[in-house]
Amino acid sequence: MPSPSSASPAEFPADHAPGGPPAGMVDELISQTRRLRGGIDAVRRVTAGSHGPEDPLGRWQRALCDLAAHQLDDLGARLGQLRDGPPLPVAPDHVPAPRPAPGAGRGGSAEWNLLTDEVTWSDELFRLFGRSPRDGALTLDELPSCLVEEDRELLAALVTDCLVDGKPIDGEFRLVHPDGPRTVHMRGEPVLDDDGCTAAMWAVLRDVTELHRGRDAVIASGDSLHHHRRLARAEQQLAAGLQEAVLPPWQGPLRVPRDAGPADTALDVAGHYLPAADGAAVGGNWFDALPLPDGMTLLGAGGLTGRGVAAASTMAVLLGAVRGMAMTGTEPGPLLGCLNQLLDTSAQPALGSAVCCRYDPRTRTLAWAQAGHPAPLLFRGGTARPLPRPDGVLLGAITDARYEQAEERLLPGDVLLLHTDACVGSSLLQGLAARFTTARSAQECVRSVLEAWNRQPRQDDACVLVARIGS
């Protein structure tokens, strides 16, 4: 194969940059660089096979192979830049990438001869130290003066162990550099004479500053992630505790009113909170059933936008307002109007939906209103249908909104189901009509809803409330 210096001009294409080398010549140099790189890898494999991992000569040879391979990789990259020409101009609306600091990622080698006091540095090592070759290489006594003061004692100990006890050097220190401190990794070996005494010391030094910065950034990111996860878990626990504290305290079925007269006018009530499948932070969903002083019963369900402590705390305020106004005898329509004003003037604005009902056991009449919420489902005679919706917009959406109120006459054996937006769809719930007909209690109806819910994918929490008219 002809060398680049003996190649004739006819061997290379003429379409190269004016004043630059022919493209074919650069390609040939790149090919030779790659062949040399492969040869170094082969030498390193032979060295690894002929010398054990603890053999000083083998370690030194492998270190030199690594350094040579790095230099060839750098040469190949520079030849590629020479072949491809200068980079295109950067558009005005783009910011060019910062240039790496001099010496970043570079390495060099050194030899200190203790018998002749001769010091030999590679050109790369001078660049790594930011030192001109005209100033000469540093002796082992002078070397600590280029280090950050806190690391000088460390380097002195490493060199002493190498020269006196014959221990290999493998350590890092911070180098004072004109462009700022650099972290350098040093690997060295003592060279012994025939009497077993240290005659010289070899070392390979490599700039690992960027490697450390990347590692530190990864560690910092991991610490930040763990911190945010701990905060998220704490917030989730706080929100869940707040929600548990304000949702209806009764467990299982509730018969309201407790001192009801005829059995066919009392309500058998059961409800359940359904957490999200992914265990995400709880939201602002709620349900309630509350006996009122006038003998009527409040039934309600709703939800707020958002998740976590903010949504749960706003939900607590909202549910407290619902209970307070219902206890004073406020009708569902005006009650939702007051809730709308409450959210509209809240320090933490939010949107919400709700359905609010008042059941009169004396006449079996249900008065109800809704604010952007699914209508209650009425199960009767093996079929199911949503109640006709009176007008009503989302809570917090429009100032001074008005909410219409509707009435529905219920019959013995009817089942009323209230649910939040994130619950299973109305079509699936209506498919439970046959099971609701044979159910003996509101609790059985809730279990049927839960079975349907568990078969469906869910990304949010939800609430369900079932009220069954006595028969």
GROMACS .gro file of C-alpha atoms in nm:
model
  471
    1MET     CA    1   0.000   0.000   0.000
    2PRO     CA    2   0.153   0.339  -0.093
    3SER     CA    3   0.198   0.583   0.192
    4PRO     CA    4   0.030   0.925   0.177
    5SER     CA    5   0.367   1.092   0.109
    6SER     CA    6   0.435   0.877  -0.201
    7ALA     CA    7   0.087   0.897  -0.352
    8SER     CA    8   0.058   1.075  -0.682
    9PRO     CA    9  -0.198   1.354  -0.730
   10ALA     CA   10  -0.392   1.135  -0.971
   11GLU     CA   11  -0.481   0.902  -0.686
   12PHE     CA   12  -0.696   1.164  -0.514
   13PRO     CA   13  -1.007   1.349  -0.630
   14ALA     CA   14  -0.965   1.710  -0.724
   15ASP     CA   15  -1.287   1.837  -0.563
   16HIS     CA   16  -1.133   1.938  -0.236
   17ALA     CA   17  -1.143   2.268  -0.056
   18PRO     CA   18  -0.917   2.535  -0.204
   19GLY     CA   19  -0.594   2.545  -0.008
   20GLY     CA   20  -0.680   2.223   0.180
   21PRO     CA   21  -0.552   1.867   0.140
   22PRO     CA   22  -0.713   1.636  -0.117
   23ALA     CA   23  -1.014   1.449   0.027
   24GLY     CA   24  -0.870   1.113  -0.080
   25MET     CA   25  -0.552   1.174   0.116
   26VAL     CA   26  -0.748   1.252   0.432
   27ASP     CA   27  -0.963   0.940   0.385
   28GLU     CA   28  -0.646   0.730   0.353
   29LEU     CA   29  -0.509   0.883   0.675
   30ILE     CA   30  -0.837   0.804   0.852
   31SER     CA   31  -0.817   0.444   0.731
   32GLN     CA   32  -0.460   0.412   0.857
   33THR     CA   33  -0.566   0.558   1.191
   34ARG     CA   34  -0.841   0.299   1.223
   35ARG     CA   35  -0.597   0.017   1.138
   36LEU     CA   36  -0.355   0.143   1.401
   37ARG     CA   37  -0.644   0.160   1.651
   38GLY     CA   38  -0.724  -0.203   1.583
   39GLY     CA   39  -0.357  -0.295   1.625
   40ILE     CA   40  -0.348  -0.128   1.966
   41ASP     CA   41  -0.656  -0.323   2.073
   42ALA     CA   42  -0.480  -0.644   1.965
   43VAL     CA   43  -0.165  -0.553   2.164
   44ARG     CA   44  -0.378  -0.479   2.469
   45ARG     CA   45  -0.545  -0.821   2.445
   46VAL     CA   46  -0.205  -0.992   2.422
   47THR     CA   47  -0.084  -0.791   2.722
   48ALA     CA   48  -0.392  -0.889   2.922
   49GLY     CA   49  -0.332  -1.255   2.841
   50SER     CA   50   0.042  -1.261   2.919
   51HIS     CA   51   0.032  -1.056   3.240
   52GLY     CA   52  -0.195  -1.104   3.538
   53PRO     CA   53  -0.414  -0.819   3.665
   54GLU     CA   54  -0.178  -0.757   3.957
   55ASP     CA   55   0.143  -0.759   3.750
   56PRO     CA   56   0.293  -0.403   3.753
   57LEU     CA   57   0.440  -0.429   3.403
   58GLY     CA   58   0.108  -0.550   3.264
   59ARG     CA   59  -0.085  -0.269   3.428
   60TRP     CA   60   0.161  -0.015   3.291
   61GLN     CA   61   0.143  -0.157   2.940
   62ARG     CA   62  -0.237  -0.156   2.947
   63ALA     CA   63  -0.236   0.204   3.067
   64LEU     CA   64  -0.010   0.305   2.778
   65CYS     CA   65  -0.238   0.120   2.534
   66ASP     CA   66  -0.538   0.309   2.671
   67LEU     CA   67  -0.356   0.640   2.631
   68ALA     CA   68  -0.247   0.558   2.275
   69ALA     CA   69  -0.600   0.449   2.183
   70HIS     CA   70  -0.739   0.775   2.318
   71GLN     CA   71  -0.489   0.977   2.115
   72LEU     CA   72  -0.577   0.786   1.796
   73ASP     CA   73  -0.948   0.840   1.858
   74ASP     CA   74  -0.882   1.212   1.893
   75LEU     CA   75  -0.669   1.210   1.576
   76GLY     CA   76  -0.945   1.030   1.384
   77ALA     CA   77  -1.199   1.290   1.496
   78ARG     CA   78  -0.973   1.577   1.388
   79LEU     CA   79  -0.906   1.416   1.050
   80GLY     CA   80  -1.282   1.383   1.005
   81GLN     CA   81  -1.316   1.756   1.069
   82LEU     CA   82  -1.038   1.823   0.817
   83ARG     CA   83  -1.212   1.613   0.554
   84ASP     CA   84  -1.558   1.760   0.613
   85GLY     CA   85  -1.440   2.118   0.613
   86PRO     CA   86  -1.533   2.401   0.853
   87PRO     CA   87  -1.874   2.388   1.026
   88LEU     CA   88  -2.165   2.577   0.875
   89PRO     CA   89  -2.238   2.921   1.020
   90VAL     CA   90  -2.471   2.917   1.317
   91ALA     CA   91  -2.810   3.075   1.257
   92PRO     CA   92  -2.864   3.398   1.454
   93ASP     CA   93  -3.146   3.246   1.659
   94HIS     CA   94  -2.927   2.957   1.775
   95VAL     CA   95  -2.669   2.969   2.050
   96PRO     CA   96  -2.351   2.773   1.967
   97ALA     CA   97  -2.252   2.495   2.207
   98PRO     CA   98  -1.990   2.603   2.463
   99ARG     CA   99  -1.632   2.509   2.379
  100PRO     CA  100  -1.478   2.253   2.612
  101ALA     CA  101  -1.211   2.378   2.846
  102PRO     CA  102  -0.852   2.316   2.731
  103GLY     CA  103  -0.735   1.976   2.847
  104ALA     CA  104  -1.090   1.844   2.901
  105GLY     CA  105  -1.090   1.468   2.856
  106ARG     CA  106  -0.718   1.465   2.759
  107GLY     CA  107  -0.440   1.255   2.905
  108GLY     CA  108  -0.063   1.239   2.899
  109SER     CA  109   0.229   1.038   3.027
  110ALA     CA  110   0.537   1.117   3.233
  111GLU     CA  111   0.861   0.954   3.353
  112TRP     CA  112   1.071   1.064   3.645
  113ASN     CA  113   1.422   0.909   3.647
  114LEU     CA  114   1.550   0.908   4.004
  115LEU     CA  115   1.907   0.821   3.905
  116THR     CA  116   1.963   1.100   3.654
  117ASP     CA  117   1.694   1.345   3.780
  118GLU     CA  118   1.568   1.356   3.421
  119VAL     CA  119   1.196   1.428   3.376
  120THR     CA  120   1.010   1.345   3.055
  121TRP     CA  121   0.659   1.466   2.980
  122SER     CA  122   0.446   1.405   2.674
  123ASP     CA  123   0.314   1.708   2.487
  124GLU     CA  124  -0.039   1.620   2.600
  125LEU     CA  125   0.065   1.640   2.964
  126PHE     CA  126   0.195   1.994   2.918
  127ARG     CA  127  -0.143   2.093   2.771
  128LEU     CA  128  -0.323   1.917   3.056
  129PHE     CA  129  -0.128   2.123   3.312
  130GLY     CA  130  -0.166   2.443   3.108
  131ARG     CA  131   0.211   2.465   3.098
  132SER     CA  132   0.443   2.555   2.811
  133PRO     CA  133   0.715   2.301   2.716
  134ARG     CA  134   0.960   2.593   2.725
  135ASP     CA  135   0.907   2.608   3.102
  136GLY     CA  136   1.013   2.245   3.135
  137ALA     CA  137   0.849   1.949   3.305
  138LEU     CA  138   0.789   1.945   3.680
  139THR     CA  139   0.991   1.727   3.914
  140LEU     CA  140   0.817   1.512   4.172
  141ASP     CA  141   0.902   1.772   4.435
  142GLU     CA  142   0.753   2.053   4.223
  143LEU     CA  143   0.443   1.863   4.115
  144PRO     CA  144   0.237   1.930   4.434
  145SER     CA  145   0.273   2.305   4.383
  146CYS     CA  146   0.032   2.282   4.088
  147LEU     CA  147  -0.240   2.121   4.299
  148VAL     CA  148  -0.520   2.266   4.506
  149GLU     CA  149  -0.374   2.307   4.852
  150GLU     CA  150  -0.606   2.052   5.015
  151ASP     CA  151  -0.488   1.778   4.774
  152ARG     CA  152  -0.112   1.830   4.799
  153GLU     CA  153  -0.071   1.602   5.099
  154LEU     CA  154  -0.264   1.328   4.918
  155LEU     CA  155  -0.034   1.338   4.614
  156ALA     CA  156   0.276   1.344   4.834
  157ALA     CA  157   0.153   1.030   5.014
  158LEU     CA  158   0.081   0.851   4.684
  159VAL     CA  159   0.427   0.932   4.544
  160THR     CA  160   0.600   0.832   4.868
  161ASP     CA  161   0.423   0.495   4.877
  162CYS     CA  162   0.526   0.435   4.517
  163LEU     CA  163   0.893   0.529   4.558
  164VAL     CA  164   0.953   0.381   4.902
  165ASP     CA  165   0.721   0.079   4.919
  166GLY     CA  166   0.686   0.007   4.548
  167LYS     CA  167   0.307   0.050   4.555
  168PRO     CA  168   0.128   0.148   4.233
  169ILE     CA  169  -0.036   0.491   4.221
  170ASP     CA  170  -0.408   0.506   4.155
  171GLY     CA  171  -0.569   0.826   4.278
  172GLU     CA  172  -0.725   1.159   4.190
  173PHE     CA  173  -0.643   1.516   4.276
  174ARG     CA  174  -0.748   1.865   4.174
  175LEU     CA  175  -0.515   2.060   3.950
  176VAL     CA  176  -0.485   2.439   3.946
  177HIS     CA  177  -0.540   2.535   3.580
  178PRO     CA  178  -0.563   2.874   3.407
  179ASP     CA  179  -0.918   2.786   3.299
  180GLY     CA  180  -1.025   2.673   3.645
  181PRO     CA  181  -0.959   2.369   3.867
  182ARG     CA  182  -0.942   2.036   3.686
  183THR     CA  183  -0.977   1.690   3.839
  184VAL     CA  184  -0.698   1.456   3.726
  185HIS     CA  185  -0.676   1.080   3.763
  186MET     CA  186  -0.322   0.944   3.799
  187ARG     CA  187  -0.203   0.588   3.751
  188GLY     CA  188   0.165   0.515   3.805
  189GLU     CA  189   0.415   0.233   3.858
  190PRO     CA  190   0.765   0.220   4.005
  191VAL     CA  191   1.043   0.102   3.774
  192LEU     CA  192   1.287  -0.121   3.967
  193ASP     CA  193   1.655  -0.178   3.893
  194ASP     CA  194   1.836  -0.510   3.912
  195ASP     CA  195   1.868  -0.476   4.290
  196GLY     CA  196   1.495  -0.424   4.336
  197CYS     CA  197   1.531  -0.056   4.417
  198THR     CA  198   1.316   0.212   4.259
  199ALA     CA  199   1.502   0.369   3.970
  200ALA     CA  200   1.219   0.561   3.806
  201MET     CA  201   0.848   0.618   3.811
  202TRP     CA  202   0.607   0.613   3.519
  203ALA     CA  203   0.261   0.765   3.526
  204VAL     CA  204  -0.038   0.829   3.305
  205LEU     CA  205  -0.254   1.130   3.398
  206ARG     CA  206  -0.598   1.190   3.257
  207ASP     CA  207  -0.843   1.479   3.292
  208VAL     CA  208  -1.167   1.342   3.443
  209THR     CA  209  -1.330   1.675   3.528
  210GLU     CA  210  -1.625   1.638   3.292
  211LEU     CA  211  -1.674   1.278   3.401
  212HIS     CA  212  -1.702   1.391   3.762
  213ARG     CA  213  -1.939   1.673   3.672
  214GLY     CA  214  -2.164   1.429   3.490
  215ARG     CA  215  -2.153   1.187   3.781
  216ASP     CA  216  -2.227   1.464   4.031
  217ALA     CA  217  -2.518   1.582   3.815
  218VAL     CA  218  -2.661   1.229   3.809
  219ILE     CA  219  -2.624   1.199   4.187
  220ALA     CA  220  -2.785   1.540   4.241
  221SER     CA  221  -3.071   1.448   4.011
  222GLY     CA  222  -3.122   1.121   4.198
  223ASP     CA  223  -3.123   1.300   4.535
  224SER     CA  224  -3.373   1.554   4.403
  225LEU     CA  225  -3.593   1.275   4.267
  226HIS     CA  226  -3.591   1.091   4.602
  227HIS     CA  227  -3.671   1.417   4.782
  228HIS     CA  228  -3.968   1.489   4.556
  229ARG     CA  229  -4.089   1.131   4.594
  230ARG     CA  230  -4.080   1.163   4.973
  231LEU     CA  231  -4.271   1.490   4.953
  232ALA     CA  232  -4.524   1.333   4.717
  233ARG     CA  233  -4.578   1.037   4.952
  234ALA     CA  234  -4.618   1.269   5.249
  235GLU     CA  235  -4.865   1.486   5.058
  236GLN     CA  236  -5.058   1.179   4.946
  237GLN     CA  237  -5.084   1.051   5.304
  238LEU     CA  238  -5.195   1.393   5.428
  239ALA     CA  239  -5.458   1.426   5.154
  240ALA     CA  240  -5.585   1.072   5.216
  241GLY     CA  241  -5.609   1.138   5.591
  242LEU     CA  242  -5.794   1.463   5.530
  243GLN     CA  243  -6.035   1.293   5.292
  244GLU     CA  244  -6.097   1.008   5.533
  245ALA     CA  245  -6.169   1.257   5.810
  246VAL     CA  246  -6.439   1.448   5.621
  247LEU     CA  247  -6.617   1.175   5.421
  248PRO     CA  248  -6.919   1.011   5.588
  249PRO     CA  249  -6.807   0.847   5.913
  250TRP     CA  250  -7.052   0.558   5.891
  251GLN     CA  251  -6.938   0.225   5.757
  252GLY     CA  252  -7.168  -0.014   5.577
  253PRO     CA  253  -7.542   0.050   5.520
  254LEU     CA  254  -7.722   0.343   5.680
  255ARG     CA  255  -8.096   0.350   5.743
  256VAL     CA  256  -8.235   0.705   5.733
  257PRO     CA  257  -8.418   0.836   5.908
  258ARG     CA  258  -8.348   0.592   6.190
  259ASP     CA  259  -8.691   0.645   6.349
  260ALA     CA  260  -8.877   0.623   6.018
  261GLY     CA  261  -9.239   0.529   6.032
  262PRO     CA  262  -9.360   0.304   5.749
  263ALA     CA  263  -9.085   0.073   5.621
  264ASP     CA  264  -9.164   0.164   5.260
  265THR     CA  265  -9.059   0.526   5.313
  266ALA     CA  266  -8.718   0.479   5.480
  267LEU     CA  267  -8.392   0.485   5.283
  268ASP     CA  268  -8.135   0.205   5.291
  269VAL     CA  269  -7.809   0.386   5.202
  270ALA     CA  270  -7.456   0.262   5.127
  271GLY     CA  271  -7.158   0.441   4.974
  272HIS     CA  272  -6.798   0.375   4.886
  273TYR     CA  273  -6.487   0.567   4.791
  274LEU     CA  274  -6.297   0.413   4.497
  275PRO     CA  275  -5.921   0.492   4.487
  276ALA     CA  276  -5.734   0.530   4.159
  277ALA     CA  277  -5.579   0.209   4.026
  278ASP     CA  278  -5.229   0.363   4.003
  279GLY     CA  279  -5.229   0.477   4.367
  280ALA     CA  280  -5.193   0.841   4.264
  281ALA     CA  281  -5.270   1.122   4.503
  282VAL     CA  282  -5.633   1.141   4.606
  283GLY     CA  283  -5.852   1.400   4.441
  284GLY     CA  284  -6.145   1.613   4.553
  285ASN     CA  285  -6.426   1.359   4.505
  286TRP     CA  286  -6.689   1.328   4.777
  287PHE     CA  287  -7.026   1.175   4.862
  288ASP     CA  288  -7.262   1.222   5.156
  289ALA     CA  289  -7.585   1.102   5.312
  290LEU     CA  290  -7.710   1.297   5.611
  291PRO     CA  291  -8.037   1.285   5.810
  292LEU     CA  292  -8.173   1.641   5.846
  293PRO     CA  293  -8.358   1.796   6.142
  294ASP     CA  294  -8.683   1.830   5.945
  295GLY     CA  295  -8.696   1.453   5.883
  296MET     CA  296  -8.561   1.472   5.531
  297THR     CA  297  -8.233   1.318   5.406
  298LEU     CA  298  -7.948   1.484   5.218
  299LEU     CA  299  -7.794   1.279   4.935
  300GLY     CA  300  -7.503   1.423   4.740
  301ALA     CA  301  -7.189   1.355   4.540
  302GLY     CA  302  -6.935   1.570   4.362
  303GLY     CA  303  -6.578   1.632   4.268
  304LEU     CA  304  -6.319   1.905   4.222
  305THR     CA  305  -6.043   1.953   3.970
  306GLY     CA  306  -5.690   1.873   4.084
  307ARG     CA  307  -5.533   1.627   4.321
  308GLY     CA  308  -5.347   1.621   4.648
  309VAL     CA  309  -5.374   1.830   4.961
  310ALA     CA  310  -5.512   2.140   4.784
  311ALA     CA  311  -5.801   1.947   4.627
  312ALA     CA  312  -5.872   1.750   4.946
  313SER     CA  313  -5.873   2.063   5.165
  314THR     CA  314  -6.104   2.249   4.924
  315MET     CA  315  -6.330   1.945   4.916
  316ALA     CA  316  -6.342   1.948   5.297
  317VAL     CA  317  -6.453   2.313   5.295
  318LEU     CA  318  -6.710   2.244   5.025
  319LEU     CA  319  -6.855   1.939   5.200
  320GLY     CA  320  -6.876   2.129   5.527
  321ALA     CA  321  -7.070   2.402   5.350
  322VAL     CA  322  -7.307   2.147   5.195
  323ARG     CA  323  -7.384   1.993   5.532
  324GLY     CA  324  -7.423   2.328   5.705
  325MET     CA  325  -7.666   2.470   5.449
  326ALA     CA  326  -7.863   2.143   5.425
  327MET     CA  327  -7.909   2.143   5.805
  328THR     CA  328  -8.067   2.490   5.779
  329GLY     CA  329  -8.321   2.361   5.526
  330THR     CA  330  -8.167   2.516   5.212
  331GLU     CA  331  -8.311   2.361   4.895
  332PRO     CA  332  -8.071   2.189   4.647
  333GLY     CA  333  -8.087   2.465   4.379
  334PRO     CA  334  -8.004   2.758   4.609
  335LEU     CA  335  -7.751   2.538   4.791
  336LEU     CA  336  -7.552   2.484   4.470
  337GLY     CA  337  -7.571   2.859   4.401
  338CYS     CA  338  -7.402   2.923   4.736
  339LEU     CA  339  -7.136   2.661   4.661
  340ASN     CA  340  -7.067   2.832   4.330
  341GLN     CA  341  -7.008   3.165   4.508
  342LEU     CA  342  -6.785   2.989   4.761
  343LEU     CA  343  -6.558   2.847   4.490
  344ASP     CA  344  -6.566   3.170   4.290
  345THR     CA  345  -6.427   3.367   4.585
  346SER     CA  346  -6.193   3.098   4.715
  347ALA     CA  347  -5.825   3.178   4.769
  348GLN     CA  348  -5.752   2.864   4.566
  349PRO     CA  349  -5.980   2.885   4.262
  350ALA     CA  350  -6.110   2.552   4.138
  351LEU     CA  351  -6.383   2.405   3.926
  352GLY     CA  352  -6.621   2.144   4.059
  353SER     CA  353  -6.927   1.941   3.977
  354ALA     CA  354  -7.195   1.826   4.217
  355VAL     CA  355  -7.539   1.673   4.250
  356CYS     CA  356  -7.746   1.756   4.558
  357CYS     CA  357  -8.074   1.585   4.659
  358ARG     CA  358  -8.329   1.617   4.940
  359TYR     CA  359  -8.550   1.314   4.998
  360ASP     CA  360  -8.886   1.356   5.177
  361PRO     CA  361  -8.989   1.018   5.324
  362ARG     CA  362  -9.342   1.140   5.387
  363THR     CA  363  -9.418   1.183   5.017
  364ARG     CA  364  -9.126   0.980   4.873
  365THR     CA  365  -9.034   1.291   4.675
  366LEU     CA  366  -8.677   1.360   4.563
  367ALA     CA  367  -8.589   1.727   4.501
  368TRP     CA  368  -8.254   1.767   4.332
  369ALA     CA  369  -8.021   1.996   4.134
  370GLN     CA  370  -7.693   1.948   3.955
  371ALA     CA  371  -7.386   2.155   3.864
  372GLY     CA  372  -7.225   2.003   3.555
  373HIS     CA  373  -7.260   1.657   3.710
  374PRO     CA  374  -7.401   1.324   3.586
  375ALA     CA  375  -7.767   1.284   3.673
  376PRO     CA  376  -7.865   1.022   3.934
  377LEU     CA  377  -7.961   0.685   3.787
  378LEU     CA  378  -8.304   0.548   3.879
  379PHE     CA  379  -8.341   0.169   3.879
  380ARG     CA  380  -8.702   0.053   3.868
  381GLY     CA  381  -8.863  -0.273   3.755
  382GLY     CA  382  -8.545  -0.421   3.607
  383THR     CA  383  -8.459  -0.114   3.399
  384ALA     CA  384  -8.244   0.193   3.457
  385ARG     CA  385  -8.258   0.552   3.335
  386PRO     CA  386  -8.093   0.883   3.427
  387LEU     CA  387  -8.325   1.142   3.575
  388PRO     CA  388  -8.402   1.439   3.346
  389ARG     CA  389  -8.136   1.700   3.421
  390PRO     CA  390  -8.227   2.050   3.530
  391ASP     CA  391  -7.994   2.324   3.406
  392GLY     CA  392  -7.675   2.388   3.598
  393VAL     CA  393  -7.314   2.481   3.510
  394LEU     CA  394  -6.992   2.376   3.678
  395LEU     CA  395  -6.926   2.524   4.019
  396GLY     CA  396  -6.681   2.813   4.000
  397ALA     CA  397  -6.729   2.864   3.626
  398ILE     CA  398  -6.973   3.159   3.620
  399THR     CA  399  -7.028   3.420   3.888
  400ASP     CA  400  -7.386   3.437   4.022
  401ALA     CA  401  -7.492   3.126   3.829
  402ARG     CA  402  -7.847   2.999   3.888
  403TYR     CA  403  -7.930   2.630   3.931
  404GLU     CA  404  -8.269   2.487   3.844
  405GLN     CA  405  -8.433   2.227   4.066
  406ALA     CA  406  -8.632   1.920   3.964
  407GLU     CA  407  -8.851   1.670   4.150
  408GLU     CA  408  -8.902   1.296   4.111
  409ARG     CA  409  -9.160   1.080   4.283
  410LEU     CA  410  -9.004   0.752   4.399
  411LEU     CA  411  -9.172   0.417   4.454
  412PRO     CA  412  -9.109   0.136   4.702
  413GLY     CA  413  -8.823  -0.082   4.573
  414ASP     CA  414  -8.666   0.195   4.364
  415VAL     CA  415  -8.286   0.226   4.374
  416LEU     CA  416  -8.116   0.561   4.327
  417LEU     CA  417  -7.746   0.571   4.232
  418LEU     CA  418  -7.524   0.881   4.255
  419HIS     CA  419  -7.166   0.873   4.127
  420THR     CA  420  -6.879   1.103   4.032
  421ASP     CA  421  -6.746   1.167   3.682
  422ALA     CA  422  -6.455   0.924   3.714
  423CYS     CA  423  -6.681   0.631   3.799
  424VAL     CA  424  -6.768   0.369   3.538
  425GLY     CA  425  -6.984   0.496   3.252
  426SER     CA  426  -7.359   0.529   3.280
  427SER     CA  427  -7.415   0.262   3.014
  428LEU     CA  428  -7.223   0.006   3.217
  429LEU     CA  429  -7.403   0.108   3.536
  430GLN     CA  430  -7.740   0.076   3.367
  431GLY     CA  431  -7.641  -0.279   3.278
  432LEU     CA  432  -7.658  -0.361   3.649
  433ALA     CA  433  -8.037  -0.317   3.656
  434ALA     CA  434  -8.111  -0.689   3.678
  435ARG     CA  435  -7.872  -0.736   3.970
  436PHE     CA  436  -8.013  -0.432   4.149
  437THR     CA  437  -8.363  -0.580   4.117
  438THR     CA  438  -8.264  -0.896   4.304
  439ALA     CA  439  -8.039  -0.720   4.555
  440ARG     CA  440  -8.164  -0.730   4.912
  441SER     CA  441  -7.983  -0.417   5.031
  442ALA     CA  442  -7.805  -0.103   4.916
  443GLN     CA  443  -7.478  -0.264   5.024
  444GLU     CA  444  -7.529  -0.546   4.772
  445CYS     CA  445  -7.585  -0.287   4.501
  446VAL     CA  446  -7.258  -0.113   4.593
  447ARG     CA  447  -7.073  -0.446   4.572
  448SER     CA  448  -7.211  -0.494   4.219
  449VAL     CA  449  -7.080  -0.149   4.123
  450LEU     CA  450  -6.737  -0.232   4.268
  451GLU     CA  451  -6.719  -0.555   4.068
  452ALA     CA  452  -6.798  -0.364   3.749
  453TRP     CA  453  -6.549  -0.094   3.847
  454ASN     CA  454  -6.265  -0.342   3.908
  455ARG     CA  455  -6.305  -0.483   3.557
  456GLN     CA  456  -6.251  -0.140   3.401
  457PRO     CA  457  -5.929   0.061   3.368
  458ARG     CA  458  -5.936   0.371   3.588
  459GLN     CA  459  -5.701   0.666   3.615
  460ASP     CA  460  -5.876   0.865   3.884
  461ASP     CA  461  -6.054   0.808   4.213
  462ALA     CA  462  -6.434   0.811   4.233
  463CYS     CA  463  -6.731   0.783   4.468
  464VAL     CA  464  -7.059   0.592   4.448
  465LEU     CA  465  -7.370   0.630   4.664
  466VAL     CA  466  -7.673   0.399   4.651
  467ALA     CA  467  -8.010   0.473   4.818
  468ARG     CA  468  -8.279   0.206   4.817
  469ILE     CA  469  -8.645   0.287   4.894
  470GLY     CA  470  -8.795   0.045   5.141
  471SER     CA  471  -9.056  -0.197   5.013
   0.00000   0.00000   0.00000
